[in-house]
mmCIF file of C-alpha atoms in Angstrom:
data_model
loop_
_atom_site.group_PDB
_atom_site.id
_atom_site.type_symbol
_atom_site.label_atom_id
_atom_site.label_comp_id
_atom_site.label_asym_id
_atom_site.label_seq_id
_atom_site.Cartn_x
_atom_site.Cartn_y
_atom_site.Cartn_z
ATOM 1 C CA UNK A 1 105.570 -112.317 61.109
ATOM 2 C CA UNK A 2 104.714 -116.044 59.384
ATOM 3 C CA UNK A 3 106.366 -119.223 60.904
ATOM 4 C CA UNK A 4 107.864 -119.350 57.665
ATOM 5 C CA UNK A 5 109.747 -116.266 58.139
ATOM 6 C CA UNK A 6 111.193 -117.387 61.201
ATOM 7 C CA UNK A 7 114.416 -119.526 62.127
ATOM 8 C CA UNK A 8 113.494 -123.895 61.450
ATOM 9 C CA UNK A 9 112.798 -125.434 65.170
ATOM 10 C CA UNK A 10 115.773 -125.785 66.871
ATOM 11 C CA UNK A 11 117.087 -129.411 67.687
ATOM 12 C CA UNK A 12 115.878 -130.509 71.385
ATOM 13 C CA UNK A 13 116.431 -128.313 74.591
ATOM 14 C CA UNK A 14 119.445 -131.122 75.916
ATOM 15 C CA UNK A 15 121.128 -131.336 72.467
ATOM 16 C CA UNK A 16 121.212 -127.494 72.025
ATOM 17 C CA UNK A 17 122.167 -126.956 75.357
ATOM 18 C CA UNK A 18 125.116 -129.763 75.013
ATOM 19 C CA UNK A 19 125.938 -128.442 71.423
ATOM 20 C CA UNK A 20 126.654 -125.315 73.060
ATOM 21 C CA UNK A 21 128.701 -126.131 75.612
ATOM 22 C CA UNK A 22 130.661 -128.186 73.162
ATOM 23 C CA UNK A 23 132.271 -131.501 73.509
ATOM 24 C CA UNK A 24 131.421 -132.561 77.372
ATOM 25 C CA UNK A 25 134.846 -134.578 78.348
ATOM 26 C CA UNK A 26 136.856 -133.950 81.045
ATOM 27 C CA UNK A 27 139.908 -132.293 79.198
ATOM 28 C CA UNK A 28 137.527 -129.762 78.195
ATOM 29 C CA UNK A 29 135.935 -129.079 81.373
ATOM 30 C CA UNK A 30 139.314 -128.686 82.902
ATOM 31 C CA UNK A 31 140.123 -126.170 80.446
ATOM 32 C CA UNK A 32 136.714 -124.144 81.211
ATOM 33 C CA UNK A 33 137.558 -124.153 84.770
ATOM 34 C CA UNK A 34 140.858 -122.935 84.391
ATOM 35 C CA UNK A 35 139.862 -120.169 82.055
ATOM 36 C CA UNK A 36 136.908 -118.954 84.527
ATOM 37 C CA UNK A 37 139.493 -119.197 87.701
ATOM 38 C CA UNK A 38 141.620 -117.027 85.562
ATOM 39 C CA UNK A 39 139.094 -114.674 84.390
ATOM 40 C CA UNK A 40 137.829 -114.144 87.524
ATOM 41 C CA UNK A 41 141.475 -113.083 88.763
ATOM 42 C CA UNK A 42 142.937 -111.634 86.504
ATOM 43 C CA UNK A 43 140.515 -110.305 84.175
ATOM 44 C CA UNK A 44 140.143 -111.443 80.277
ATOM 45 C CA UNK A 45 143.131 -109.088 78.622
ATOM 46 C CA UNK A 46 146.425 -110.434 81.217
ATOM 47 C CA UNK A 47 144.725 -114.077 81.033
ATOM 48 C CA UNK A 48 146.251 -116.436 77.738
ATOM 49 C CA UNK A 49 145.546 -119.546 76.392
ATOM 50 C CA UNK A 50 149.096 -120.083 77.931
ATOM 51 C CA UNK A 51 147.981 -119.485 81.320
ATOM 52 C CA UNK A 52 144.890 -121.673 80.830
ATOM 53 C CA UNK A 53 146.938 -124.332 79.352
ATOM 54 C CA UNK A 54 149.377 -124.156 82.623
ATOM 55 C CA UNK A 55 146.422 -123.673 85.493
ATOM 56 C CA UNK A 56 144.872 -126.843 83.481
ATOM 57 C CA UNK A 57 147.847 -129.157 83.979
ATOM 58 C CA UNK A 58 147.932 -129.278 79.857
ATOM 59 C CA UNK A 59 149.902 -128.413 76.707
ATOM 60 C CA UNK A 60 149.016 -125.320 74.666
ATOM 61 C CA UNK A 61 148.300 -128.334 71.421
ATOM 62 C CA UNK A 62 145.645 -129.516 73.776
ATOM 63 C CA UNK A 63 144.293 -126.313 74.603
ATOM 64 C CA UNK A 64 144.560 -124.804 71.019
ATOM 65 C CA UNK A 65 142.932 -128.328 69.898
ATOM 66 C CA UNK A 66 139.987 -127.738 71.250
ATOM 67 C CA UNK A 67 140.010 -123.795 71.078
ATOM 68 C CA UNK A 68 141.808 -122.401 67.930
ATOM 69 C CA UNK A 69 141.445 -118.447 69.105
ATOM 70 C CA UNK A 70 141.295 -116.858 72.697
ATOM 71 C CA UNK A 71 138.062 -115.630 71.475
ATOM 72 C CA UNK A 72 136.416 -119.676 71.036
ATOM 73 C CA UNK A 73 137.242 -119.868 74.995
ATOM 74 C CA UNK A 74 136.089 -116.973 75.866
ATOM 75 C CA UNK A 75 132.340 -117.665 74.256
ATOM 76 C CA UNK A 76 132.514 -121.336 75.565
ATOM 77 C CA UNK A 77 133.283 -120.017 79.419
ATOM 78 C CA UNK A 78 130.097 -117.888 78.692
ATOM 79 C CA UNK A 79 128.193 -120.227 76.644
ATOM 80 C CA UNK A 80 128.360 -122.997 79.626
ATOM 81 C CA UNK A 81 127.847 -120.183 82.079
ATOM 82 C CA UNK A 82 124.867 -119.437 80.398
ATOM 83 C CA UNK A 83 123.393 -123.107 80.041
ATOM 84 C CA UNK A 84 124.132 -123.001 84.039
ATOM 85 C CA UNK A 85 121.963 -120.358 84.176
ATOM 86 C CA UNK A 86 119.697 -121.460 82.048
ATOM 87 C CA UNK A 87 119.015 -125.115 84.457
ATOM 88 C CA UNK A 88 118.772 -122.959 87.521
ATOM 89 C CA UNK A 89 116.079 -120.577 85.628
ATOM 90 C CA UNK A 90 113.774 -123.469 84.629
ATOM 91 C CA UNK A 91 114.338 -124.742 87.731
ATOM 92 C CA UNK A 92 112.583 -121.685 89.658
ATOM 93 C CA UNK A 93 109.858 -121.285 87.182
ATOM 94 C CA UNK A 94 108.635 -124.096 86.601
ATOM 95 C CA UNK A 95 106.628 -124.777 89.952
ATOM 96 C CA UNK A 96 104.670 -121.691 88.879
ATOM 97 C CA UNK A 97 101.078 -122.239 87.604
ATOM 98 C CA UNK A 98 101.020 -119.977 84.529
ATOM 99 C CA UNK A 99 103.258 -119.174 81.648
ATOM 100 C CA UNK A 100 102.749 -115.193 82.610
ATOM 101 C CA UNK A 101 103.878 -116.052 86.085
ATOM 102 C CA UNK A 102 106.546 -117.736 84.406
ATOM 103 C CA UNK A 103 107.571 -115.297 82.212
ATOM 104 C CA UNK A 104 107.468 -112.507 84.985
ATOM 105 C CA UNK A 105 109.396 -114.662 87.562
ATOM 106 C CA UNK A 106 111.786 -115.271 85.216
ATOM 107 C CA UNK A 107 112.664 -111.702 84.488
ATOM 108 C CA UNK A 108 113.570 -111.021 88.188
ATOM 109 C CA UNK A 109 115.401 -114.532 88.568
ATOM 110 C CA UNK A 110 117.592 -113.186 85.382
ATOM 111 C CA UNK A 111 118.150 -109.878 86.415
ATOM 112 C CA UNK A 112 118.909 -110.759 89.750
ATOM 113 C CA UNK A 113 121.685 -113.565 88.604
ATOM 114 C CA UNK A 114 123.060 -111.408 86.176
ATOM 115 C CA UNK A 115 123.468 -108.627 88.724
ATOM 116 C CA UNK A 116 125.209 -111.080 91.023
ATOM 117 C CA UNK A 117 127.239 -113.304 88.630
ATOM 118 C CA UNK A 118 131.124 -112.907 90.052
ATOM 119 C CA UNK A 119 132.529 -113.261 86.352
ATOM 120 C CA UNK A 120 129.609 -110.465 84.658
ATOM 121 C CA UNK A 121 130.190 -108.120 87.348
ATOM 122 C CA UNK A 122 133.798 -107.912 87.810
ATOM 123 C CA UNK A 123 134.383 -107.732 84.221
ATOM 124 C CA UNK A 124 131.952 -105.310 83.611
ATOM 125 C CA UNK A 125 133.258 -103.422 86.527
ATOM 126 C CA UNK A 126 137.007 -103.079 85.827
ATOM 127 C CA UNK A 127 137.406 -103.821 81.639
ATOM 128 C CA UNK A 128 134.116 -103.871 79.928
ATOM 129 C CA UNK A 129 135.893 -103.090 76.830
ATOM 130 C CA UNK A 130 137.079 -106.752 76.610
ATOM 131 C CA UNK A 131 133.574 -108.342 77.597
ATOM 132 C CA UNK A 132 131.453 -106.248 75.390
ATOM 133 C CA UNK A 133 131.943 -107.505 72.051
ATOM 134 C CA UNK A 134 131.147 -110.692 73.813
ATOM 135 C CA UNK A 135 127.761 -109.472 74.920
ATOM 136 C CA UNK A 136 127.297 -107.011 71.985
ATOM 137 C CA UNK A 137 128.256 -107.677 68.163
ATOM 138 C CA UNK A 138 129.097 -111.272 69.022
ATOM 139 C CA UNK A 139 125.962 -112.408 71.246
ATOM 140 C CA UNK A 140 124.383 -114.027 68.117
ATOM 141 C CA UNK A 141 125.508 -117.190 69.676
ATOM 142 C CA UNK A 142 123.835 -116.379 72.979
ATOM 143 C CA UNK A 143 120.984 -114.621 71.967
ATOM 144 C CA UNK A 144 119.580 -117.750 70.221
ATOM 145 C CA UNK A 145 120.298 -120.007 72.720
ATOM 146 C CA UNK A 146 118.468 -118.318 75.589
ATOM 147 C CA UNK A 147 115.585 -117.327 72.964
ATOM 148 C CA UNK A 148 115.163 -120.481 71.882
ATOM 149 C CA UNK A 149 114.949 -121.790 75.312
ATOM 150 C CA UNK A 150 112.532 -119.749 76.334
ATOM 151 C CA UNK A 151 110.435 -120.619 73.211
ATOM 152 C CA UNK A 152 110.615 -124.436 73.742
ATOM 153 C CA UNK A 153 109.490 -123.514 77.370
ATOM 154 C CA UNK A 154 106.508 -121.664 76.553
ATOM 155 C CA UNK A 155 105.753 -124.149 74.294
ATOM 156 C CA UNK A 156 105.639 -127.223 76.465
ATOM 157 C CA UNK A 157 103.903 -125.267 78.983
ATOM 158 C CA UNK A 158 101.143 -123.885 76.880
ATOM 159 C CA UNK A 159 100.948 -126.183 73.470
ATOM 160 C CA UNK A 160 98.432 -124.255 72.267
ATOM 161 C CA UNK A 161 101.001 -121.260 71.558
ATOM 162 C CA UNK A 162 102.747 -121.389 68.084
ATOM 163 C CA UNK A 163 106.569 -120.688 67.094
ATOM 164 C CA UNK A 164 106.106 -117.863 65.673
ATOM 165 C CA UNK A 165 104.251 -116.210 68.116
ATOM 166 C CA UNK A 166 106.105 -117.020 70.974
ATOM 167 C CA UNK A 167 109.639 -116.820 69.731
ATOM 168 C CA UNK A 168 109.768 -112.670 69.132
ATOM 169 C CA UNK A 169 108.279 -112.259 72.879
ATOM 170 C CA UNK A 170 110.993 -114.773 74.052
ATOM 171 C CA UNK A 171 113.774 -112.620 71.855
ATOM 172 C CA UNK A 172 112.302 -109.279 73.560
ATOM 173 C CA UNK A 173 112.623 -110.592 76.780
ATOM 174 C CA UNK A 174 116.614 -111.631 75.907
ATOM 175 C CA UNK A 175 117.662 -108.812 73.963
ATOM 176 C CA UNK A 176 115.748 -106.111 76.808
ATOM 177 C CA UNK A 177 117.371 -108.559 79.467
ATOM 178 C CA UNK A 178 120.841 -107.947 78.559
ATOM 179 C CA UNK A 179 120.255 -103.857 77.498
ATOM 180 C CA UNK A 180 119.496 -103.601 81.551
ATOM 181 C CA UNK A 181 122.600 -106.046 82.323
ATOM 182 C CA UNK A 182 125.043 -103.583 79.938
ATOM 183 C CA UNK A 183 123.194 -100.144 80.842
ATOM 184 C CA UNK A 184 121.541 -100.174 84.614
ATOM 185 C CA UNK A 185 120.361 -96.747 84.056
ATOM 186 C CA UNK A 186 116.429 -96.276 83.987
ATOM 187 C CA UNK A 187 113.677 -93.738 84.254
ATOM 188 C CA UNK A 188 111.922 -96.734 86.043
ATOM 189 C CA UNK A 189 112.300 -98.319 89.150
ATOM 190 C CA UNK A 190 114.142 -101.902 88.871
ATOM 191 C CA UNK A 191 115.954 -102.146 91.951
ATOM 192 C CA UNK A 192 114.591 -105.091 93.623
ATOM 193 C CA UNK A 193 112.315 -108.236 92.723
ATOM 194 C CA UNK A 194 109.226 -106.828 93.001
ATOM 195 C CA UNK A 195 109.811 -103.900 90.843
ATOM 196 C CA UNK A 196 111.316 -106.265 87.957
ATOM 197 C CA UNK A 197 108.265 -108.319 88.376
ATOM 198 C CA UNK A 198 106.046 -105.181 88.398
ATOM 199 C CA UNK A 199 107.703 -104.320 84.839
ATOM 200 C CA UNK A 200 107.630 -107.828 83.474
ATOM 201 C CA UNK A 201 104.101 -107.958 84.856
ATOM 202 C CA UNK A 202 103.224 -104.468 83.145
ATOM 203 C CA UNK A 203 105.130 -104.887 79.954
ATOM 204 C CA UNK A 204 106.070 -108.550 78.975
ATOM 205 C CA UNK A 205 103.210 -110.519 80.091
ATOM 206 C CA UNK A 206 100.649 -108.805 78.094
ATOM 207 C CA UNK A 207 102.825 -109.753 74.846
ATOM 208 C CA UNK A 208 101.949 -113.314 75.211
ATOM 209 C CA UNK A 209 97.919 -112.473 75.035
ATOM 210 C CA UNK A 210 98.314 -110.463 71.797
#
């Protein structure tokens, strides 16, 4: 693969990050809230932009201003979820010495949120059919976002790394990442911390020295 057969350089980590999240003002926070409290009780098929409108305090125009289809709100919930995530991640990887160490730390820490994440877990629990297409046919969205984070990463940590080397090891990581989220079962041991860093260790790492 040639950088020139890769995706341009995405804008900076805080725009992309705020881009998507999308507009950052309080009405729109306050409908993200509502929809997540909602979601979280009763699940994404009983919840409607009605009900988000009414938890909110706001009209339906002001919900449906900002979100034209059920389906925007539902990626932005998961989109800012995600750039949550994403702060918290950087956060406990950084401090590490090494981009491998990085890179393997950061495969437990995502595992391990993603296994404990109230809104993944219930929905995936009692009506995956509704989340799925979220996390499946239309994760182009979050797929890019968390790849290109990790390639900006690797790249301030280790400028001597390219795009185009780093960016399919930092889509590998995503896309194998969310198959264990969606389907648990394994021939291989990934229970705890130290097994998903054995694997990483084993498996990811030695990507980054081809």
């Amino acid at each position: 693969m040639t950088a020139e057969s890769l995706p341009p350089a995405p804008p900076p980590l805080a725009g992309l990050l705020a881009e998507a999240a999308g507009p950052c003002d309080e009405t729109t926070e306050r409908v993200l809230d509502a929809a997540l409290e909602l979601y979280l009780h009763f699940g994404l098929r009983r919840t409607t932009v009605e009900d988000v409108a009414r938890r909110a305090g706001l009209s339906r125009v002001t919900v449906y201003r900002r979100f034209a289809r059920k389906g925007d709100l539902t990626q932005a919930v998961i989109l800012r979820e995600l750039r949550r995530f994403l702060a918290d991640f950087e956060a406990a990887i950084t401090p590490l010495p090494t981009l491998a160490e990085q890179l393997v730390e950061g495969f437990a820490v995502t595992l391990r949120a993603a296994r404990s994440h109230p809104l993944l877990t219930r929905m995936l629990a009692t009506e995956p059919e509704a989340l799925l297409p979220e996390l499946t046919i239309h994760a182009g969205p979050f797929l890019a976002l968390a790849r290109d984070f990790l390639t900006d990463h690797a790249l301030r940590a280790d400028p001597a790394l390219t795009r185009a080397r780093v960016a399919p090891v930092a889509e590998l990581f995503v896309r194998l990442a969310l198959s264990l989220v969606l389907t648990p079962q394994t021939c291989v041991p990934l229970d705890t911390d130290e097994d998903l860093r054995a694997y990483a260790r084993d498996h990811l790492a030695p990507l980054l020295a081809q």
